[in-house]
mmCIF file with all atom_site columns, C-alpha atoms in Angstrom:
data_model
loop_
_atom_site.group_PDB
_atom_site.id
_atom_site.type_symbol
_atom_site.label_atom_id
_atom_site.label_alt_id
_atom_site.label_comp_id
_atom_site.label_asym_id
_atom_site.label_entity_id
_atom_site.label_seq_id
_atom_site.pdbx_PDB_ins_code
_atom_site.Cartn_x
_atom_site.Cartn_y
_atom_site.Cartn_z
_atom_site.occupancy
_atom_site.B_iso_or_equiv
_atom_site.pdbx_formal_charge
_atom_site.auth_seq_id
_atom_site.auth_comp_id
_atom_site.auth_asym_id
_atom_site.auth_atom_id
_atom_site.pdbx_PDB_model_num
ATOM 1   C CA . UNK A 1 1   ? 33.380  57.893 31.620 1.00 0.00 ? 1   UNK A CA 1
ATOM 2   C CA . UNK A 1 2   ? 33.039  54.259 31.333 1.00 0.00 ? 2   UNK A CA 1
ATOM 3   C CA . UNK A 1 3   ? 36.748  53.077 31.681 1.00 0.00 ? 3   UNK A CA 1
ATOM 4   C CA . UNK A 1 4   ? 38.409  50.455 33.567 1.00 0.00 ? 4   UNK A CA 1
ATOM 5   C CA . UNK A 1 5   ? 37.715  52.686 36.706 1.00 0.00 ? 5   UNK A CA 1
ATOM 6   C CA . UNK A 1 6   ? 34.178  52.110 36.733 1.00 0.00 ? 6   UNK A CA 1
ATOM 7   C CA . UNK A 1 7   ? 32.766  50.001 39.954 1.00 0.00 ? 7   UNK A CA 1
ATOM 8   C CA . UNK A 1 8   ? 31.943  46.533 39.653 1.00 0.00 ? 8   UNK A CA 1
ATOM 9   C CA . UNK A 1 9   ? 29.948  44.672 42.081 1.00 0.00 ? 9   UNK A CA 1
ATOM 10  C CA . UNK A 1 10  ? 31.312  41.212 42.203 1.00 0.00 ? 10  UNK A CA 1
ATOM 11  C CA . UNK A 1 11  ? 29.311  37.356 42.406 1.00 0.00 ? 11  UNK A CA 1
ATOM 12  C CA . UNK A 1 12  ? 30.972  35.874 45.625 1.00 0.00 ? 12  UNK A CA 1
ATOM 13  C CA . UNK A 1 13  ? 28.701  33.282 46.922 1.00 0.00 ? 13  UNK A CA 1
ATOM 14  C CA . UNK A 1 14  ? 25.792  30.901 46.006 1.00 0.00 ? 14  UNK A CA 1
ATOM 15  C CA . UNK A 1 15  ? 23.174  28.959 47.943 1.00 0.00 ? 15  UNK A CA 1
ATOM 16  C CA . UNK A 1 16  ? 23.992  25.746 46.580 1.00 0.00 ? 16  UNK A CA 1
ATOM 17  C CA . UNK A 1 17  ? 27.817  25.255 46.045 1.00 0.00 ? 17  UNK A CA 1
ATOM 18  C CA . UNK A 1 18  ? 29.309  23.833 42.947 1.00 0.00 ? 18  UNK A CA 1
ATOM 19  C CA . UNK A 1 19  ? 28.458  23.932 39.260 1.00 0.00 ? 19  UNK A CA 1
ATOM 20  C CA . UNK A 1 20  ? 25.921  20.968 39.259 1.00 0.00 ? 20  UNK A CA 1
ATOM 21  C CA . UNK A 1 21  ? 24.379  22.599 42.571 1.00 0.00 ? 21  UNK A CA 1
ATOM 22  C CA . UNK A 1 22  ? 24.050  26.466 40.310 1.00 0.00 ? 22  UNK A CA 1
ATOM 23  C CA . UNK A 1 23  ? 22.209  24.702 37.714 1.00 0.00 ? 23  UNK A CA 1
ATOM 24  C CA . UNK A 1 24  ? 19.947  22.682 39.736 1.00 0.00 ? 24  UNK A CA 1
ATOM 25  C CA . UNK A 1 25  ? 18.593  25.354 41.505 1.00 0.00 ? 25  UNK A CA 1
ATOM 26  C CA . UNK A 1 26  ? 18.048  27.481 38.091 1.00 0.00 ? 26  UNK A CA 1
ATOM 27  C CA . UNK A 1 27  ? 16.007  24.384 36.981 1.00 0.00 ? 27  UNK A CA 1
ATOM 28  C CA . UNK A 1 28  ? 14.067  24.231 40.294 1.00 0.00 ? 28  UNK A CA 1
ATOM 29  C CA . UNK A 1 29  ? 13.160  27.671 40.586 1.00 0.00 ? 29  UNK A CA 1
ATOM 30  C CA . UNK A 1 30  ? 11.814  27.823 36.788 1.00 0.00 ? 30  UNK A CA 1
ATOM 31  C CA . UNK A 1 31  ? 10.011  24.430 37.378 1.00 0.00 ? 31  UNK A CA 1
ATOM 32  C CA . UNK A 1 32  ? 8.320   25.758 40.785 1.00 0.00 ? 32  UNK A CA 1
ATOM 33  C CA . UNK A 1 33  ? 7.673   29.347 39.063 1.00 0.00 ? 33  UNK A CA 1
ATOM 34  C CA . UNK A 1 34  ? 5.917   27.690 36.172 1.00 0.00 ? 34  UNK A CA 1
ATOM 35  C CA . UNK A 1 35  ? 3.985   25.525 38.021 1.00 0.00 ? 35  UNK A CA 1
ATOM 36  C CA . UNK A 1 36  ? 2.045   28.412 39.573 1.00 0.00 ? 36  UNK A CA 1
ATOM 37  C CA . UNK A 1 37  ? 1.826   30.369 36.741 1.00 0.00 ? 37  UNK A CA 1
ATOM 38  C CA . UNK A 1 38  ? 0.691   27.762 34.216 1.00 0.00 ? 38  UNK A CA 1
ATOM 39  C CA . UNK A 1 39  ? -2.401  26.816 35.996 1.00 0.00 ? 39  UNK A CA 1
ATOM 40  C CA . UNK A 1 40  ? -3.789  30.101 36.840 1.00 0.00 ? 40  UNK A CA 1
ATOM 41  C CA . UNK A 1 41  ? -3.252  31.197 33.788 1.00 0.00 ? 41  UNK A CA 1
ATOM 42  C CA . UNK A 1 42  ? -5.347  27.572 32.644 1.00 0.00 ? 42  UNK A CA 1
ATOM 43  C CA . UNK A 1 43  ? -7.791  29.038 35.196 1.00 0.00 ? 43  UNK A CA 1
ATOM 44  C CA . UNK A 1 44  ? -7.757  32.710 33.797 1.00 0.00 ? 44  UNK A CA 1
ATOM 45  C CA . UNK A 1 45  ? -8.628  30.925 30.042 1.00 0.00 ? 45  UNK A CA 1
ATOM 46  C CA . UNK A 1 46  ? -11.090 29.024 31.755 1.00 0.00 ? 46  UNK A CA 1
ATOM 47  C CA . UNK A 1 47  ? -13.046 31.970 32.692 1.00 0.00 ? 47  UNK A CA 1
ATOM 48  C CA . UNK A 1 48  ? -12.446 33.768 29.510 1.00 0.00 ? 48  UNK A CA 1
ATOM 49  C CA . UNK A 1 49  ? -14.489 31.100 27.970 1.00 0.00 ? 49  UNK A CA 1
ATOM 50  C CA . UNK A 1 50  ? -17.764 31.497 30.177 1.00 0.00 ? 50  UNK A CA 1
ATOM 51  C CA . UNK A 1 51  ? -18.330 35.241 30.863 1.00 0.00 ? 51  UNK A CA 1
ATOM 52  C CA . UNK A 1 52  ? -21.463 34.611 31.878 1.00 0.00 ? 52  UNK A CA 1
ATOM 53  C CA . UNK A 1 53  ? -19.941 32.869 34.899 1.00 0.00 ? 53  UNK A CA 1
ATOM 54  C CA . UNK A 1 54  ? -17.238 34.935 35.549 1.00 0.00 ? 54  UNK A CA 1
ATOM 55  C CA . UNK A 1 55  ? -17.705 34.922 39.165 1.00 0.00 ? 55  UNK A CA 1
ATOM 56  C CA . UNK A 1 56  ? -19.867 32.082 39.959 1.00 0.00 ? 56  UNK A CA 1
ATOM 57  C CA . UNK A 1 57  ? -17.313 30.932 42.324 1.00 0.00 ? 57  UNK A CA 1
ATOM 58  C CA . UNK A 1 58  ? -16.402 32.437 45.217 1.00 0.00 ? 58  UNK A CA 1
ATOM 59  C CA . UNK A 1 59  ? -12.332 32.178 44.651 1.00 0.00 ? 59  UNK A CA 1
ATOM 60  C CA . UNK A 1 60  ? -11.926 33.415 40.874 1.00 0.00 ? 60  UNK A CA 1
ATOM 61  C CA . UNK A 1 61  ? -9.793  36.962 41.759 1.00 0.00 ? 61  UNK A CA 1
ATOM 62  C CA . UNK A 1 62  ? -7.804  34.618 43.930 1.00 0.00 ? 62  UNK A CA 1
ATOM 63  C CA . UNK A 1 63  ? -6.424  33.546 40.764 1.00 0.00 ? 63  UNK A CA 1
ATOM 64  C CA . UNK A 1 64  ? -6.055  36.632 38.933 1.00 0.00 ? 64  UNK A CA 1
ATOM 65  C CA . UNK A 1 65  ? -4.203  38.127 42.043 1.00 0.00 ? 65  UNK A CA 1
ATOM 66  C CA . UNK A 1 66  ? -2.236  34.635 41.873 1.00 0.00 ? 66  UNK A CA 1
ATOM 67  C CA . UNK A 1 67  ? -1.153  34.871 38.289 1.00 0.00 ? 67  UNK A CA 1
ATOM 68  C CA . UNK A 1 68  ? 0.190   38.216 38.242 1.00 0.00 ? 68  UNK A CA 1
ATOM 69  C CA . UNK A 1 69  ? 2.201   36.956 41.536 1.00 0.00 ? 69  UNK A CA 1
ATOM 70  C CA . UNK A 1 70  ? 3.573   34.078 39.834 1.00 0.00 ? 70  UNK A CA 1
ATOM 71  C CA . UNK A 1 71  ? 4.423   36.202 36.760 1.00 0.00 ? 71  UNK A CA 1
ATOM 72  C CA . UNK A 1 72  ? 6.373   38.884 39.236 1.00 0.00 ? 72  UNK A CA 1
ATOM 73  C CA . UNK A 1 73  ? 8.628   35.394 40.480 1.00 0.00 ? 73  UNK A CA 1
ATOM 74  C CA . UNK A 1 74  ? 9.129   34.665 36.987 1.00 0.00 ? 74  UNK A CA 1
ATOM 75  C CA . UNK A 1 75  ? 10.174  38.082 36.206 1.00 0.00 ? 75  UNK A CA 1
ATOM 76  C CA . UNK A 1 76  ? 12.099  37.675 39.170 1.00 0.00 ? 76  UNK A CA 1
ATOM 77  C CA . UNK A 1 77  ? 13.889  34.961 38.350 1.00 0.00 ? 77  UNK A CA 1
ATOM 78  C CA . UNK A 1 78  ? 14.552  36.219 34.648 1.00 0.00 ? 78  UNK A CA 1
ATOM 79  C CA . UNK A 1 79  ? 16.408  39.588 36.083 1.00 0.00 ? 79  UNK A CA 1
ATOM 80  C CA . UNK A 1 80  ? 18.947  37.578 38.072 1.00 0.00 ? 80  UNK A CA 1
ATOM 81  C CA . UNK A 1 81  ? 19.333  33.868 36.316 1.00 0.00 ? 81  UNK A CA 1
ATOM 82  C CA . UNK A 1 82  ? 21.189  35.582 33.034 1.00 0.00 ? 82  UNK A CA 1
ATOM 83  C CA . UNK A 1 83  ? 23.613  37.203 34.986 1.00 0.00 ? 83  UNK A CA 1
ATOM 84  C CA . UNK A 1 84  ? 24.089  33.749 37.348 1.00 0.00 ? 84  UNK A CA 1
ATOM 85  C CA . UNK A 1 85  ? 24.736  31.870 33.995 1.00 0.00 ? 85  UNK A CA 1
ATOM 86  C CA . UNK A 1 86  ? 26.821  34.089 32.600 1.00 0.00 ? 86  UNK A CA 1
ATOM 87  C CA . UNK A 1 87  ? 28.922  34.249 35.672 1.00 0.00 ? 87  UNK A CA 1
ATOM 88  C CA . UNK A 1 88  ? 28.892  30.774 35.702 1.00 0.00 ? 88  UNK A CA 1
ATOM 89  C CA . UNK A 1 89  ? 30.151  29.969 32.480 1.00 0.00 ? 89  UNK A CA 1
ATOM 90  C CA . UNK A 1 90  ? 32.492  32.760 31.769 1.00 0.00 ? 90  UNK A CA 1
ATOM 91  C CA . UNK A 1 91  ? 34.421  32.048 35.272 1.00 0.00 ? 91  UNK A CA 1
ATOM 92  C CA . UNK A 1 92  ? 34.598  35.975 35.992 1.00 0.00 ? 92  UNK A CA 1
ATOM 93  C CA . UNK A 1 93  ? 32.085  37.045 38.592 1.00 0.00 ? 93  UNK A CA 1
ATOM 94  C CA . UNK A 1 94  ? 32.043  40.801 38.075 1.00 0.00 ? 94  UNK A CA 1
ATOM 95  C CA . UNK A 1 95  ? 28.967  43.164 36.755 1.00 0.00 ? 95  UNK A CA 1
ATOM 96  C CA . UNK A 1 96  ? 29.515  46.779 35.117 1.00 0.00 ? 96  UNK A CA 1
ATOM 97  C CA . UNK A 1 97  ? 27.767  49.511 37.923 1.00 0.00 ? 97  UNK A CA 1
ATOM 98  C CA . UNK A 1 98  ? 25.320  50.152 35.027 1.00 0.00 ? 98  UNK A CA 1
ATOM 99  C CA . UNK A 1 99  ? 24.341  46.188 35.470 1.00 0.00 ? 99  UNK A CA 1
ATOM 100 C CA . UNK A 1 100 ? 24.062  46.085 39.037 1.00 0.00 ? 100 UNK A CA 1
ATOM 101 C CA . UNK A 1 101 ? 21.844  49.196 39.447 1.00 0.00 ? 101 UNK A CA 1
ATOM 102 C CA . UNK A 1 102 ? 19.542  48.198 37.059 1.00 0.00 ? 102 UNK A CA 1
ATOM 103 C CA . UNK A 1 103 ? 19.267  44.685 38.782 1.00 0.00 ? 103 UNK A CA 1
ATOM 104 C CA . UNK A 1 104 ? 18.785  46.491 42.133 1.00 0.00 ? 104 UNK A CA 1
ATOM 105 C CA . UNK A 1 105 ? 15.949  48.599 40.414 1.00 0.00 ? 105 UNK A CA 1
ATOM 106 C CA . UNK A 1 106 ? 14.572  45.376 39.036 1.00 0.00 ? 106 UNK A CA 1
ATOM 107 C CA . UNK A 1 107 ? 14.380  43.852 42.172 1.00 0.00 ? 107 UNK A CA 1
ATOM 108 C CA . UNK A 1 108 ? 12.950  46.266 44.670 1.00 0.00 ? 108 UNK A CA 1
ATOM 109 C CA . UNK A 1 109 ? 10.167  46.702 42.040 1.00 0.00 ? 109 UNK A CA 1
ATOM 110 C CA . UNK A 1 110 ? 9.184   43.189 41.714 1.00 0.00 ? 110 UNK A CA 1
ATOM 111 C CA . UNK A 1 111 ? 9.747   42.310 45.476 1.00 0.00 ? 111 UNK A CA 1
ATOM 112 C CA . UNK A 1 112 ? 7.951   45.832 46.616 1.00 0.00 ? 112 UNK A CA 1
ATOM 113 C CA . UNK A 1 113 ? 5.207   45.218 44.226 1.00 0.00 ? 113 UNK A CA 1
ATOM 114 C CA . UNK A 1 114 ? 5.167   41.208 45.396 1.00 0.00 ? 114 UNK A CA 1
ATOM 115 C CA . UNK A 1 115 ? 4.995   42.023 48.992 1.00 0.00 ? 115 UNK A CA 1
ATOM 116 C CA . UNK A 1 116 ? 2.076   44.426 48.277 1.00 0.00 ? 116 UNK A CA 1
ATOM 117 C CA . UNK A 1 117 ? 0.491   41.563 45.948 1.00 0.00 ? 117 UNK A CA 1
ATOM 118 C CA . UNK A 1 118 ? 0.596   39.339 48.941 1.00 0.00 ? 118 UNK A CA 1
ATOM 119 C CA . UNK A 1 119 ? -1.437  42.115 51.078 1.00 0.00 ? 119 UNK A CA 1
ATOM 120 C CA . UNK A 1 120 ? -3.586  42.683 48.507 1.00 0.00 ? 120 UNK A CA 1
ATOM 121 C CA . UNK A 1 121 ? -4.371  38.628 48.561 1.00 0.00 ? 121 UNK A CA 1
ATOM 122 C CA . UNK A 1 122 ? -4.989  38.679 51.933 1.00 0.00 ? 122 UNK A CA 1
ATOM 123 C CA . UNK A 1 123 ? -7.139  41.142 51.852 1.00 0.00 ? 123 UNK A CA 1
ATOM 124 C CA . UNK A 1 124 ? -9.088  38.992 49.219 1.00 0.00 ? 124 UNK A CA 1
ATOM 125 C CA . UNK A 1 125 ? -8.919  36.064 52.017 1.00 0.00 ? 125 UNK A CA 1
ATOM 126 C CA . UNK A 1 126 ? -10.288 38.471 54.546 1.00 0.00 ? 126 UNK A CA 1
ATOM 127 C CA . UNK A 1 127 ? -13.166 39.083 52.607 1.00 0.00 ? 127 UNK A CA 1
ATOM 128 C CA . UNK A 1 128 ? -13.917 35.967 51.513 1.00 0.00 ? 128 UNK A CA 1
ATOM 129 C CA . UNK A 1 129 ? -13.954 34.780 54.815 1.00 0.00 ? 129 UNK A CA 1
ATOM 130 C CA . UNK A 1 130 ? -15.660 37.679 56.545 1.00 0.00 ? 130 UNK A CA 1
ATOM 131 C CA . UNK A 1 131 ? -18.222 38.812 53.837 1.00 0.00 ? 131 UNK A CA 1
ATOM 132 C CA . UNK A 1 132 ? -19.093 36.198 51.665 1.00 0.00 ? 132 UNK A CA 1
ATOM 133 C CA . UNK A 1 133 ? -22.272 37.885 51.067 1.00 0.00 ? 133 UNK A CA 1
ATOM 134 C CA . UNK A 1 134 ? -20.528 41.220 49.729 1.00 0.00 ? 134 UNK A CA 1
ATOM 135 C CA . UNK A 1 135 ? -17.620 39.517 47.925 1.00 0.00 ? 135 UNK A CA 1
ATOM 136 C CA . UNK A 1 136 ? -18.423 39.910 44.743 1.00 0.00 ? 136 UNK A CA 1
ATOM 137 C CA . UNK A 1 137 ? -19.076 43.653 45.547 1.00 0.00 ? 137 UNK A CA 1
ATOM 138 C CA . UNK A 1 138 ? -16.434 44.319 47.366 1.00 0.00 ? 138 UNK A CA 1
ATOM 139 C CA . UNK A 1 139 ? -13.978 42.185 44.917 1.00 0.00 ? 139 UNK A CA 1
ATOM 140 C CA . UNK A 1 140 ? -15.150 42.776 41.306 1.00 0.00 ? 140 UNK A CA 1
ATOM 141 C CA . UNK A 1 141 ? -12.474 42.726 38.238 1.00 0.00 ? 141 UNK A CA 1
ATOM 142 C CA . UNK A 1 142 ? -12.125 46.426 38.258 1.00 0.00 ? 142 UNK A CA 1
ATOM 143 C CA . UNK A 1 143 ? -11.198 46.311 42.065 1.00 0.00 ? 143 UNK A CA 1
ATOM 144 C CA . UNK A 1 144 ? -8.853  43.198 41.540 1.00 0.00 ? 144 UNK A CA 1
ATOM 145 C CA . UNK A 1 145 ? -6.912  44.796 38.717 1.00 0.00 ? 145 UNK A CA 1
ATOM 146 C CA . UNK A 1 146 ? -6.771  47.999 41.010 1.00 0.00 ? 146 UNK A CA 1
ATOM 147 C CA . UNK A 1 147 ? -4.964  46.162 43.342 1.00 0.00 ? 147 UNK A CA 1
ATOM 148 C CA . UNK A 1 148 ? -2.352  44.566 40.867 1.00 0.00 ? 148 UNK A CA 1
ATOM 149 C CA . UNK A 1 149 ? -1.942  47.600 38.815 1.00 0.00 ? 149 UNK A CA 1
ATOM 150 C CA . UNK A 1 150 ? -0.931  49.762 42.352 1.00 0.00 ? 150 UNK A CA 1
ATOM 151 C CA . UNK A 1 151 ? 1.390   47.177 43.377 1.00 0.00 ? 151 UNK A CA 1
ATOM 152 C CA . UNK A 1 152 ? 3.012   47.355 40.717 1.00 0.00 ? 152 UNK A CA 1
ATOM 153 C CA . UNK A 1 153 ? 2.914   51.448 40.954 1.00 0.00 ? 153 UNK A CA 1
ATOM 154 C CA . UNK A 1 154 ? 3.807   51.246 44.123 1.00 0.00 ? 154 UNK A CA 1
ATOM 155 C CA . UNK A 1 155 ? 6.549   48.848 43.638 1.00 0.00 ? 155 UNK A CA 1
ATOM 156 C CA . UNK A 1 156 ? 7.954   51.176 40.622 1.00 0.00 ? 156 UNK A CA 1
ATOM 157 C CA . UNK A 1 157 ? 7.526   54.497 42.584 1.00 0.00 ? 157 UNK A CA 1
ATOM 158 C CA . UNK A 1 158 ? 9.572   52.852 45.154 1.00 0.00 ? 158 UNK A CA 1
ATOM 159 C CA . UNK A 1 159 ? 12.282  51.422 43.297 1.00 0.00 ? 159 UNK A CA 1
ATOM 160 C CA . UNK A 1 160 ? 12.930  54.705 42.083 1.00 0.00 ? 160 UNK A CA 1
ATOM 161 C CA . UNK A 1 161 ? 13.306  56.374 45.182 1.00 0.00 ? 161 UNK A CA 1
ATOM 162 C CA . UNK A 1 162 ? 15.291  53.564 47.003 1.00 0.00 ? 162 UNK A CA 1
ATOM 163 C CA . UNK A 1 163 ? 17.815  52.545 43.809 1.00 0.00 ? 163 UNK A CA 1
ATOM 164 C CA . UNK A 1 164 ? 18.218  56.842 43.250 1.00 0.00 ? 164 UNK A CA 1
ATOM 165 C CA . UNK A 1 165 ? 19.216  57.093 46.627 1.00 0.00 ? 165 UNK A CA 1
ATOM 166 C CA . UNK A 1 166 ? 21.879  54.145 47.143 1.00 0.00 ? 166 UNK A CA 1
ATOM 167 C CA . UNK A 1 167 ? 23.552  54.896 43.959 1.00 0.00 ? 167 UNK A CA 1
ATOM 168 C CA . UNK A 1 168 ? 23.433  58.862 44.290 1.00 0.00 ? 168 UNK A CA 1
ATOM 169 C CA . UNK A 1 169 ? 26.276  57.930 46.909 1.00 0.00 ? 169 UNK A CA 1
ATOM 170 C CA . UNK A 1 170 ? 30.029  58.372 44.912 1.00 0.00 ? 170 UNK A CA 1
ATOM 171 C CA . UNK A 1 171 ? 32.361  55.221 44.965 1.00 0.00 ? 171 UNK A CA 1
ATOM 172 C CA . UNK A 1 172 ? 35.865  56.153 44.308 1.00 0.00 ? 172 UNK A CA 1
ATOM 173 C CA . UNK A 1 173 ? 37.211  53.085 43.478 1.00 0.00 ? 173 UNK A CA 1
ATOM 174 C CA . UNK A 1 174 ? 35.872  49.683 42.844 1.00 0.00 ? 174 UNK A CA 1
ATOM 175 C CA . UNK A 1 175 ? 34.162  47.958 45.567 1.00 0.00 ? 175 UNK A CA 1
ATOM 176 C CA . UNK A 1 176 ? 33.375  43.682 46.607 1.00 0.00 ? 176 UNK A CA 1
ATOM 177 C CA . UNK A 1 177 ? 29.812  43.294 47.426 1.00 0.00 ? 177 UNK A CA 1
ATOM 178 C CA . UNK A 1 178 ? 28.950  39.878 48.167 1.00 0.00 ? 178 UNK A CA 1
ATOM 179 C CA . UNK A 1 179 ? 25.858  38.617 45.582 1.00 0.00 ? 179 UNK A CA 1
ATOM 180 C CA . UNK A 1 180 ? 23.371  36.621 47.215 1.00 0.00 ? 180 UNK A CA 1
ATOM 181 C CA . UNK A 1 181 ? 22.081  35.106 44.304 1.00 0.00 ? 181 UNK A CA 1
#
């Protein structure tokens, strides 16, 4: 089944043009991912340490929620920087279909799930702003790592259904679609 008939989606374009430009913005993007992750994670030790005072201040699932959204970027960045380096130094800019669904899958799960991070943070926000009194009730550990663990349900659950459906369609012969990364 696999042959030399077997769709390809091809890299076309880039943000930054030219091979220095490619490999600055790798090193920027891991630079600015790790730079959130590392010190939540810092923070996460931190708190680890003194369990006693696990929520003495007001912000500490602020960080959690934080950490697990810096870890989705880095995940992020890890499902589409392999393929950008190999494209870049192998000159060809073509994927198997195998590849590029499982990218698209990767994708919609960690952007779904970040999006739903991000509302789940603001909801923190809204309660710390609103209900100060109630927020360690109303955003304990268990609740926070609710949150995280259905965004990233939800995220899954819809990757499943969106990547199923846009590859269920049949392509008869190889097709150019134009990667953004």
């Amino acid at each position: 089944m696999g042959s030399a008939m077997e769709p390809t989606c091809m890299a076309v374009t880039y943000p930054i043009a030219g091979p220095t430009g490619r490999l600055l913005q790798i090193k920027v993007s891991v630079i600015g991912i790790t730079g959130l992750y590392v010190p939540s994670q810092a923070q996460q030790c931190k708190r680890q340490e003194e369990p006693s005072h696990r929520y003495s201040r007001p912000h500490s699932p602020v960080y959690f929620l934080l950490s697990h959204l810096s870890f989705m970027d880095i995940l992020h960045i890890s499902n589409i920087i392999p393929q950008m380096i190999t494209n870049f130094l192998s000159g060809t800019r073509t994927i198997s279909f195998a590849i590029c669904g499982f990218q698209v899958f990767l994708s919609v799960i960690l952007l779904g799930g970040e999006c739903l991070l991000l509302a789940a943070m603001s909801y923190d926000h809204y309660v710390a702003i609103f209900h100060p009194l109630y927020y360690a009730m109303l955003m304990s550990y268990s609740v926070s790592v609710l949150l995280v663990a259905g965004s990233w349900l939800v995220g899954t659950r819809n990757s499943i259904v969106h990547t199923a459906y846009e590859f269920h369609v049949s392509f008869c012969e190889p097709r150019v679609i134009d990667h953004y990364f």
